[in-house]
Coordinates of C-alpha atoms and ligand atoms in Angstrom, one line a residue:
M254 CA -36.2 10.4 -11.6
E255 CA -33.3 11.2 -13.8
H256 CA -30.2 12.8 -12.3
E257 CA -27.9 15.3 -13.9
V258 CA -24.4 14.1 -13.5
R259 CA -22.6 16.2 -16.2
A260 CA -19.5 18.1 -14.9
E261 CA -19.0 21.7 -16.1
P262 CA -15.6 22.8 -17.4
V263 CA -13.7 24.4 -14.6
N264 CA -10.4 26.3 -14.6
T265 CA -8.5 23.2 -13.9
V266 CA -4.7 23.7 -14.1
A267 CA -3.4 21.0 -16.4
G268 CA -0.7 18.7 -15.1
S269 CA 2.1 17.4 -17.3
A270 CA 1.5 13.7 -17.7
G271 CA 1.4 12.3 -21.3
L272 CA -0.6 9.3 -20.2
V273 CA -2.9 8.9 -17.2
V274 CA -4.3 5.6 -16.0
V275 CA -7.3 5.8 -13.8
S276 CA -8.5 2.6 -11.9
N277 CA -10.3 1.9 -8.7
R278 CA -7.0 0.9 -7.0
L279 CA -3.5 2.2 -7.3
P280 CA -0.9 -0.3 -8.5
V281 CA 0.5 -0.6 -5.0
R282 CA -1.0 -1.9 -1.8
L283 CA -0.1 -1.9 1.9
E284 CA 1.0 -5.3 3.0
E285 CA 1.5 -6.4 6.6
D286 CA 4.3 -8.7 7.5
G287 CA 5.9 -9.7 10.8
T288 CA 8.0 -6.5 10.9
G289 CA 5.3 -4.0 10.1
S290 CA 3.6 -2.8 6.9
R291 CA 5.0 -1.8 3.6
W292 CA 3.8 -0.8 0.1
R293 CA 4.2 -3.5 -2.5
T294 CA 3.2 -3.8 -6.2
S295 CA -0.3 -5.2 -6.6
P296 CA -0.3 -8.6 -8.3
G297 CA -1.7 -9.0 -11.8
G298 CA -1.0 -8.5 -15.4
L299 CA -2.6 -5.1 -15.7
V300 CA 0.0 -3.4 -13.5
A301 CA 2.8 -5.3 -15.2
A302 CA 1.6 -4.3 -18.7
L303 CA 0.9 -0.7 -18.0
T304 CA 4.0 0.1 -15.9
P305 CA 6.5 0.2 -18.8
V306 CA 4.0 2.1 -21.0
L307 CA 3.4 4.7 -18.3
R308 CA 7.1 5.1 -17.6
G309 CA 7.8 5.9 -21.2
R310 CA 5.2 8.7 -21.3
D311 CA 5.6 10.7 -18.1
G312 CA 2.8 8.6 -16.7
V313 CA 0.5 9.1 -13.7
W314 CA -1.6 6.4 -12.1
V315 CA -4.8 7.7 -10.4
G316 CA -6.5 5.4 -7.9
W317 CA -7.6 4.7 -4.4
S318 CA -4.8 3.6 -1.9
G319 CA -6.9 0.8 -0.4
Q320 CA -7.1 2.6 2.9
P321 CA -10.0 4.8 4.0
G322 CA -9.5 8.6 4.2
H323 CA -6.2 10.4 3.4
V324 CA -3.1 8.2 3.8
R325 CA 0.6 8.7 3.1
H326 CA 1.6 6.6 0.2
P327 CA 4.7 6.5 -2.0
A328 CA 4.8 9.4 -4.5
T329 CA 6.1 7.2 -7.2
H330 CA 6.3 3.5 -8.0
E331 CA 8.8 2.2 -10.6
G332 CA 9.1 5.6 -12.2
I333 CA 5.3 6.3 -12.3
A334 CA 3.7 9.1 -10.3
L335 CA 0.9 7.9 -8.0
H336 CA -2.1 10.2 -7.3
A337 CA -4.4 8.8 -4.6
V338 CA -8.1 9.6 -4.6
P339 CA -9.3 9.7 -1.0
I340 CA -12.4 7.7 -0.2
S341 CA -14.1 7.9 3.3
D342 CA -15.4 4.9 5.2
E343 CA -19.0 5.8 4.5
E344 CA -18.2 6.3 0.8
L345 CA -16.6 2.9 0.7
D346 CA -19.8 1.3 2.0
D347 CA -22.0 3.2 -0.6
F348 CA -19.7 3.6 -3.6
Y349 CA -17.6 0.4 -3.4
V350 CA -19.5 -2.3 -1.4
G351 CA -22.8 -0.8 -2.4
F352 CA -23.1 0.5 -6.0
S353 CA -20.1 -1.2 -7.5
N354 CA -20.4 -4.6 -5.9
G355 CA -24.0 -4.7 -4.8
T356 CA -25.6 -3.2 -7.9
L357 CA -23.3 -3.3 -10.9
W358 CA -21.4 -6.5 -10.3
P359 CA -24.5 -8.8 -10.0
L360 CA -26.4 -6.9 -12.7
Y361 CA -23.5 -7.2 -15.2
H362 CA -23.0 -10.9 -14.4
D363 CA -26.4 -12.1 -15.6
A364 CA -28.1 -11.1 -12.3
I365 CA -26.9 -14.4 -10.8
R366 CA -27.7 -12.7 -7.5
S367 CA -30.3 -10.0 -7.3
P368 CA -28.8 -6.5 -7.8
S369 CA -29.9 -3.9 -5.2
F370 CA -30.9 -0.5 -6.4
E371 CA -30.3 2.1 -3.6
R372 CA -30.5 5.8 -4.3
R373 CA -27.9 6.6 -1.6
W374 CA -25.4 4.2 -3.3
W375 CA -25.9 5.9 -6.6
Q376 CA -25.3 9.4 -5.1
A377 CA -22.0 8.1 -3.7
Y378 CA -21.1 6.6 -7.1
V379 CA -21.6 10.0 -8.7
T380 CA -19.6 11.9 -6.0
V381 CA -16.7 9.5 -6.0
N382 CA -16.6 9.2 -9.8
H383 CA -16.4 13.0 -9.9
R384 CA -13.4 12.9 -7.6
Y385 CA -11.6 10.5 -9.8
A386 CA -12.4 12.7 -12.9
E387 CA -11.0 15.8 -11.1
A388 CA -7.8 13.9 -10.1
A389 CA -7.3 12.7 -13.7
A390 CA -8.0 16.3 -15.0
A391 CA -5.4 17.7 -12.6
A392 CA -2.8 15.1 -13.6
A393 CA -3.1 15.2 -17.4
G394 CA -1.0 17.4 -19.6
H395 CA -2.4 19.3 -22.5
G396 CA -3.7 16.8 -25.2
A397 CA -2.7 13.8 -22.9
T398 CA -4.3 10.4 -23.2
V399 CA -6.3 9.2 -20.2
W400 CA -7.2 5.5 -19.9
V401 CA -10.0 4.7 -17.4
H402 CA -10.6 1.2 -16.2
D403 CA -13.6 -0.8 -15.1
Y404 CA -17.1 -0.8 -13.7
H405 CA -16.4 1.4 -10.7
L406 CA -15.7 4.4 -12.9
Q407 CA -18.2 4.4 -15.7
L408 CA -19.1 8.1 -15.2
V409 CA -15.5 9.3 -15.4
P410 CA -15.2 9.6 -19.2
M411 CA -18.0 12.0 -19.5
M412 CA -17.1 14.0 -16.4
L413 CA -13.5 14.2 -17.5
R414 CA -14.5 15.4 -20.9
G415 CA -16.5 18.2 -19.2
L416 CA -13.5 19.2 -17.3
R417 CA -10.8 18.7 -19.9
P418 CA -12.2 18.7 -23.5
D419 CA -8.6 18.6 -24.8
V420 CA -7.7 15.1 -23.6
R421 CA -8.1 11.8 -25.4
I422 CA -10.1 9.4 -23.3
G423 CA -10.2 5.6 -23.4
F424 CA -12.4 3.3 -21.3
F425 CA -12.0 -0.5 -20.8
L426 CA -14.5 -2.6 -19.0
H427 CA -13.0 -5.8 -17.4
I428 CA -16.3 -7.5 -16.7
P429 CA -19.2 -8.4 -19.0
F430 CA -21.6 -5.8 -20.3
P431 CA -25.1 -7.2 -20.0
P432 CA -27.8 -7.6 -22.6
Q433 CA -30.5 -4.9 -22.8
E434 CA -33.2 -6.9 -20.9
L435 CA -31.0 -6.8 -17.8
F436 CA -29.3 -3.4 -18.2
V437 CA -32.6 -1.6 -18.5
Q438 CA -33.5 -2.6 -14.9
L439 CA -30.9 0.0 -13.7
P440 CA -32.7 3.2 -12.6
W441 CA -29.7 5.2 -13.8
R442 CA -29.2 3.4 -17.1
R443 CA -29.1 6.5 -19.3
E444 CA -26.5 8.2 -17.0
I445 CA -24.2 5.2 -17.1
I446 CA -24.4 5.0 -20.9
E447 CA -23.8 8.7 -21.3
G448 CA -20.9 8.4 -18.8
L449 CA -19.2 5.9 -21.1
L450 CA -20.0 7.9 -24.3
G451 CA -17.7 10.6 -22.9
A452 CA -14.8 8.4 -24.1
D453 CA -13.2 8.4 -27.6
L454 CA -12.8 4.6 -27.4
V455 CA -14.9 2.2 -25.3
G456 CA -13.3 -1.3 -25.1
F457 CA -14.8 -4.6 -23.9
Q458 CA -13.5 -8.1 -23.5
V459 CA -15.7 -9.6 -26.2
P460 CA -17.6 -8.4 -29.3
G461 CA -20.9 -9.4 -27.7
A462 CA -20.4 -7.0 -24.9
A463 CA -19.5 -4.2 -27.4
S464 CA -22.7 -4.8 -29.3
N465 CA -24.8 -4.9 -26.1
F466 CA -23.4 -1.4 -25.3
S467 CA -23.9 0.0 -28.8
R468 CA -27.5 -1.2 -29.0
L469 CA -28.2 0.3 -25.5
A470 CA -26.6 3.6 -26.5
R471 CA -28.8 3.9 -29.6
R472 CA -31.9 3.0 -27.5
L473 CA -31.3 5.2 -24.5
T474 CA -29.5 8.2 -25.9
D475 CA -29.4 10.1 -29.2
A476 CA -26.3 8.2 -30.3
G477 CA -26.4 6.8 -33.9
S478 CA -24.3 4.2 -35.7
A479 CA -21.0 5.1 -37.2
E480 CA -18.2 3.1 -38.7
D481 CA -16.5 1.2 -35.8
G482 CA -18.8 2.7 -33.3
L483 CA -21.3 5.5 -32.6
H484 CA -21.7 9.2 -33.2
H485 CA -22.8 11.2 -30.2
D486 CA -22.8 14.9 -29.4
G487 CA -20.9 15.8 -32.6
R488 CA -18.1 13.2 -31.9
I489 CA -17.2 9.7 -32.9
V490 CA -17.1 7.2 -30.1
R491 CA -15.3 4.0 -31.2
V492 CA -16.5 0.8 -29.7
G493 CA -14.6 -2.5 -29.8
A494 CA -13.4 -5.8 -28.3
F495 CA -9.9 -6.0 -26.8
P496 CA -9.6 -9.4 -25.0
I497 CA -7.2 -9.0 -22.1
S498 CA -4.4 -11.4 -21.5
I499 CA -1.5 -12.3 -19.2
D500 CA 2.3 -11.7 -19.1
A501 CA 2.9 -15.0 -20.8
A502 CA 6.7 -14.8 -20.9
E503 CA 7.0 -14.1 -17.2
L504 CA 4.7 -17.0 -16.4
E505 CA 6.6 -19.4 -18.7
A506 CA 9.8 -18.3 -16.9
R507 CA 8.3 -19.1 -13.5
A508 CA 6.9 -22.4 -14.9
T509 CA 10.4 -23.6 -16.1
D510 CA 12.2 -22.5 -12.9
P511 CA 13.7 -25.6 -11.3
A512 CA 12.5 -24.6 -7.8
V513 CA 8.9 -24.2 -9.1
L514 CA 9.1 -27.5 -10.9
A515 CA 10.4 -29.3 -7.8
R516 CA 7.6 -27.7 -5.8
A517 CA 5.1 -29.1 -8.3
Q518 CA 6.5 -32.6 -7.9
G519 CA 6.5 -32.1 -4.1
L520 CA 2.8 -31.1 -4.2
R521 CA 1.8 -34.3 -6.1
H522 CA 3.8 -36.3 -3.6
D523 CA 2.1 -34.6 -0.7
L524 CA -1.3 -35.4 -2.3
G525 CA -0.4 -39.1 -2.3
D526 CA 0.9 -39.3 -5.9
P527 CA -2.6 -39.5 -7.4
Q528 CA -3.3 -40.7 -10.9
V529 CA -5.2 -37.5 -11.6
M530 CA -5.2 -34.2 -9.8
L531 CA -8.1 -31.8 -10.6
L532 CA -7.6 -28.1 -9.8
G533 CA -9.8 -25.0 -9.3
V534 CA -8.4 -21.6 -8.6
D535 CA -10.8 -18.7 -8.1
R536 CA -11.6 -15.6 -6.1
L537 CA -14.4 -16.8 -3.8
D538 CA -17.2 -15.2 -5.8
Y539 CA -20.7 -16.5 -6.7
T540 CA -20.0 -15.8 -10.4
K541 CA -17.2 -18.4 -10.5
G542 CA -19.4 -21.5 -10.4
I543 CA -17.4 -23.2 -7.7
E544 CA -20.4 -24.9 -6.1
Q545 CA -21.6 -26.5 -9.3
R546 CA -18.1 -27.8 -10.0
V547 CA -17.7 -29.3 -6.5
R548 CA -21.2 -30.9 -6.8
A549 CA -20.2 -32.4 -10.2
V550 CA -17.0 -33.8 -8.7
G551 CA -19.0 -35.2 -5.7
E552 CA -21.3 -37.0 -8.1
L553 CA -18.3 -38.5 -10.0
F554 CA -17.0 -39.9 -6.7
E555 CA -20.4 -41.3 -5.9
E556 CA -20.5 -43.0 -9.3
E557 CA -16.9 -44.2 -8.8
T558 CA -15.7 -42.5 -12.0
L559 CA -13.4 -40.8 -9.5
R560 CA -11.9 -42.9 -6.7
T561 CA -10.3 -41.6 -3.5
G562 CA -6.6 -42.1 -3.5
E563 CA -6.4 -42.3 -7.3
H564 CA -8.2 -39.0 -8.0
V565 CA -8.1 -35.8 -5.9
M566 CA -9.4 -32.3 -6.3
V567 CA -7.7 -29.1 -5.0
Q568 CA -9.8 -26.0 -4.8
I569 CA -8.1 -22.7 -3.9
A570 CA -10.7 -20.0 -3.1
V571 CA -9.2 -16.6 -2.6
P572 CA -11.0 -14.6 0.1
S573 CA -12.9 -11.8 -1.5
R574 CA -15.4 -9.0 -0.5
E575 CA -15.9 -10.7 2.9
D576 CA -18.1 -7.8 4.2
D577 CA -20.8 -8.6 1.7
A578 CA -23.7 -10.9 2.8
H579 CA -23.8 -12.6 -0.6
Y580 CA -20.2 -13.6 -0.3
Q581 CA -20.5 -14.8 3.3
A582 CA -23.4 -17.0 2.2
E583 CA -21.5 -18.3 -0.8
R584 CA -18.6 -19.2 1.5
D585 CA -20.8 -20.9 4.0
D586 CA -22.6 -22.9 1.3
L587 CA -19.4 -24.0 -0.4
E588 CA -17.7 -25.0 2.8
R589 CA -20.8 -27.1 3.8
L590 CA -20.7 -28.8 0.4
V591 CA -17.0 -29.5 0.5
G592 CA -17.5 -30.9 4.0
E593 CA -20.4 -33.2 2.7
V594 CA -18.3 -34.5 -0.2
N595 CA -15.3 -35.2 2.0
G596 CA -17.5 -36.7 4.8
R597 CA -18.8 -39.2 2.3
F598 CA -15.8 -40.0 0.1
S599 CA -12.5 -39.2 1.9
T600 CA -10.5 -42.0 3.6
V601 CA -8.0 -41.4 6.4
G602 CA -5.1 -39.6 4.8
H603 CA -6.8 -39.2 1.5
P604 CA -9.4 -36.3 1.3
A605 CA -11.4 -36.3 -1.9
I606 CA -11.2 -32.5 -2.0
H607 CA -8.5 -30.3 -0.6
Y608 CA -10.0 -26.9 0.0
L609 CA -7.9 -23.8 0.8
H610 CA -9.6 -20.5 1.6
R611 CA -6.6 -18.2 1.1
S612 CA -4.4 -16.4 -1.4
V613 CA -1.3 -18.3 -2.4
P614 CA 2.1 -16.7 -3.6
F615 CA 2.5 -16.6 -7.3
D616 CA 5.2 -19.3 -7.5
E617 CA 3.0 -21.7 -5.5
L618 CA 0.1 -20.9 -7.9
V619 CA 2.3 -21.8 -10.8
A620 CA 3.4 -25.0 -9.1
L621 CA -0.2 -25.9 -8.6
Y622 CA -0.9 -25.3 -12.3
L623 CA 2.1 -27.6 -13.1
A624 CA 0.9 -30.3 -10.8
A625 CA -2.7 -30.4 -12.1
D626 CA -3.7 -32.8 -14.8
V627 CA -7.1 -31.2 -15.3
M628 CA -7.9 -27.5 -14.7
L629 CA -11.6 -26.7 -14.0
V630 CA -12.6 -23.1 -14.9
T631 CA -16.4 -23.1 -14.8
P632 CA -17.7 -19.6 -14.1
L633 CA -21.4 -18.9 -14.6
R634 CA -20.3 -15.6 -16.2
D635 CA -16.8 -14.0 -16.4
G636 CA -15.5 -11.1 -18.4
M637 CA -12.4 -13.0 -19.5
N638 CA -10.9 -15.3 -16.8
L639 CA -7.1 -15.1 -16.6
V640 CA -6.7 -18.4 -14.6
A641 CA -7.6 -20.3 -17.9
K642 CA -4.9 -18.4 -19.8
E643 CA -2.4 -18.9 -16.9
Y644 CA -2.9 -22.7 -16.8
V645 CA -2.3 -23.3 -20.5
T646 CA 0.7 -21.0 -20.4
A647 CA 2.2 -22.9 -17.5
R648 CA 1.9 -26.2 -19.3
T649 CA 5.2 -25.9 -21.2
D650 CA 5.3 -29.6 -22.0
A651 CA 1.8 -29.4 -23.6
T652 CA 0.3 -31.9 -21.2
G653 CA -2.9 -31.4 -19.2
A654 CA -6.5 -30.5 -20.0
L655 CA -8.6 -27.4 -19.6
V656 CA -12.3 -27.6 -18.9
L657 CA -13.7 -24.1 -19.6
S658 CA -17.1 -22.5 -19.2
E659 CA -18.7 -21.3 -22.4
F660 CA -19.7 -18.2 -20.4
A661 CA -16.1 -17.0 -19.7
G662 CA -14.8 -14.4 -22.2
A663 CA -11.8 -16.6 -22.6
A664 CA -13.9 -19.3 -24.3
R665 CA -14.0 -17.2 -27.5
E666 CA -10.2 -17.6 -27.9
L667 CA -9.5 -20.9 -26.2
R668 CA -11.6 -23.0 -28.6
Q669 CA -9.5 -26.1 -28.0
A670 CA -10.5 -26.3 -24.4
I671 CA -13.2 -28.8 -23.4
L672 CA -16.1 -26.3 -23.3
V673 CA -19.0 -26.7 -20.9
N674 CA -22.3 -25.1 -19.9
P675 CA -21.5 -24.5 -16.2
H676 CA -25.2 -24.7 -15.3
D677 CA -25.4 -28.3 -16.7
L678 CA -24.2 -30.7 -14.0
D679 CA -24.2 -33.7 -16.4
G680 CA -22.3 -31.6 -18.9
I681 CA -19.6 -30.7 -16.3
K682 CA -19.3 -34.4 -15.4
G683 CA -19.0 -35.4 -19.0
A684 CA -16.3 -32.8 -19.6
I685 CA -14.3 -34.0 -16.5
R686 CA -14.6 -37.6 -17.8
L687 CA -13.4 -36.5 -21.2
A688 CA -10.5 -34.5 -19.8
I689 CA -9.3 -37.6 -17.8
E690 CA -9.7 -40.0 -20.7
L691 CA -8.3 -37.7 -23.4
E692 CA -6.0 -39.6 -25.7
P693 CA -2.5 -38.2 -25.0
G694 CA -1.9 -37.2 -28.6
D695 CA -5.2 -35.3 -28.7
A696 CA -4.5 -33.7 -25.4
R697 CA -1.1 -32.5 -26.6
S698 CA -2.3 -31.1 -29.8
R699 CA -5.1 -29.2 -28.0
M700 CA -2.7 -27.8 -25.4
R701 CA -0.2 -26.7 -28.1
R702 CA -2.9 -24.7 -29.9
L703 CA -4.2 -23.2 -26.6
R704 CA -0.7 -22.2 -25.7
R705 CA -0.1 -20.6 -29.1
V706 CA -3.3 -18.4 -28.7
V707 CA -2.1 -16.9 -25.4
R708 CA 1.6 -16.5 -26.5
N709 CA 0.5 -14.7 -29.6
A710 CA -1.8 -12.3 -27.7
D711 CA -0.2 -11.4 -24.3
V712 CA -1.1 -8.5 -22.0
Y713 CA 1.5 -6.3 -23.6
A714 CA -0.1 -6.8 -27.0
W715 CA -3.5 -6.0 -25.4
A716 CA -2.3 -2.7 -23.9
Q717 CA -0.6 -1.8 -27.2
S718 CA -3.6 -2.6 -29.3
F719 CA -6.0 -0.5 -27.1
L720 CA -3.6 2.5 -26.9
T721 CA -3.0 2.3 -30.7
A722 CA -6.7 2.3 -31.4
L723 CA -7.2 5.2 -29.1
Q724 CA -4.5 7.2 -30.9
Q725 CA -6.2 6.5 -34.2
R726 CA -9.6 7.9 -33.1
A727 CA -11.4 9.6 -35.9
E728 CA -10.2 13.2 -36.1
I729 CA -13.3 14.3 -38.0
V730 CA -15.8 16.1 -35.9
L731 CA -19.3 15.8 -37.2
P732 CA -21.1 19.0 -38.2
Ligands
ADQ890 P1 -11.2 -11.6 -11.5 O1 -12.7 -11.8 -11.4 O2 -10.5 -11.3 -10.3 O3 -10.9 -10.5 -12.6 P2 -9.5 -13.6 -13.1 O4 -9.5 -13.1 -14.5 O5 -9.5 -15.1 -13.0 O6 -10.7 -13.0 -12.2 O7 -8.2 -13.1 -12.4 C1 -7.8 -13.5 -11.2 C2 -6.3 -13.3 -11.0 O8 -6.0 -13.6 -9.6 C3 -5.4 -14.3 -11.8 O9 -4.4 -13.6 -12.4 C4 -4.9 -15.3 -10.7 O10 -3.6 -15.7 -11.0 C5 -5.0 -14.5 -9.5 N1 -5.3 -15.5 -8.4 C6 -6.4 -16.3 -8.4 N2 -6.3 -17.1 -7.4 C7 -5.2 -16.8 -6.7 C8 -4.6 -17.3 -5.5 N3 -5.2 -18.2 -4.7 N4 -3.5 -16.7 -5.1 C9 -3.0 -15.7 -5.8 N5 -3.5 -15.3 -6.9 C10 -4.6 -15.8 -7.3 C11 -11.7 -9.5 -13.4 C12 -12.8 -10.1 -14.3 C13 -12.2 -11.2 -15.2 C14 -11.0 -10.6 -16.0 C15 -10.1 -9.8 -15.1 C16 -9.0 -9.1 -16.0 O11 -13.8 -10.7 -13.4 O12 -13.2 -11.7 -16.0 O13 -10.4 -11.6 -16.7 O14 -10.7 -8.9 -14.3 O15 -9.7 -8.2 -16.9

């Protein structure tokens, strides 16, 4: 059964913002410390990149506060007005845990886990998307630009266009967009495509995702090909790839800070001054390929390519979506595996793998990047993967080696990494061997080229290129 999700224009009173960013979460979050709780800036390049742009254009950020129901939150943050979208406990289960992370997340990541298709979850997705669209409509000034982010909000562009035909709408998807064979499983496939077609510009991390979307739009709706995109409903919808990046200058500043450098040395010392330190840093997510990576490292210890005391692996796994059964199972399996490898190969005082299931402060993360000789980024599928870009940026002396999955969006740009198929255990082992044995001159020249790629395309350039493309939307309306 197909569902009507189109929003009718209403007499919305326009706000005054020139630029509205709409994302699942607001750029602030409530953090507890010993003395109580306070609102702090959420970490990440997206917030850093968009804050100055919003400030310059009477900006408003629309998003969820991170707490169920109506909560008091700061009215502004660094000069940007914050408009919270309330979400109830039950809606969080159905819209967020359910449709966003139980249906879309696995479906868009190659169905590594089976997506669940629940009609109740879909209904909540429609309801909550409509609430975000109404909040954006109420905030935007006449002719404003609205930039909608990510898979939680794919219906917002079309709903917002129904409410506010005068605004310019951009949408950016941070995760992969799947090929037709997978996407067509979705019972609400046409509605999602039509939701996205409400935008003037639909951006993806890589060109492959953009062409998956264009092909599906032509197949499932009456959209036709146009230069740089599609025509649909008498409008041009531009479609393109805008690979996201990091705040490279900020990261380099942290990576050259004497205290961070000293901490990196201290970390190596604490690890027993190994010859080679291998590092993995990921959200604990089944898409990140952590298990395959640990398995490969375990086999290398078994074959004595890696030797305890001389070689050590550190794996940081940031807790994520812990109320989801798939994530609980992933954690259990990973912890059992790490325990097995350590049980077999650790010696007293020298674990083979140091496993930390927690988030670490940014400076500590940078110190880990500086301490690591080999960085292992082996997701089974990833929209971009910022950890890869962060590692090479932190290596200001151009040492170190990056082992990178072919299936991370970052692999399109970071061609000088040691690229691997993350499903191929022997391939991962070969890549780790190569990374350890890389001739120093070769390693340096690779790292220099990798660093140049990120420096020349940082997150500020990314935001600018998307917003510039959005301003240049075709003004011609088809007859
Ligand atoms: P994520 O799946 O969350 O993002 P990623 O791109 O690697 O993945 O970003 C993770 C961020 O979290 C990095 O900036 C990293 O520094 C930080 N982080 C990781 N481990 C940490 C730790 N232990 N402590 C503190 N911080 C940590 C989604 C998509 C990606 C896409 C991004 C941005 O899945 O493919 O690259 O959005 O578009």
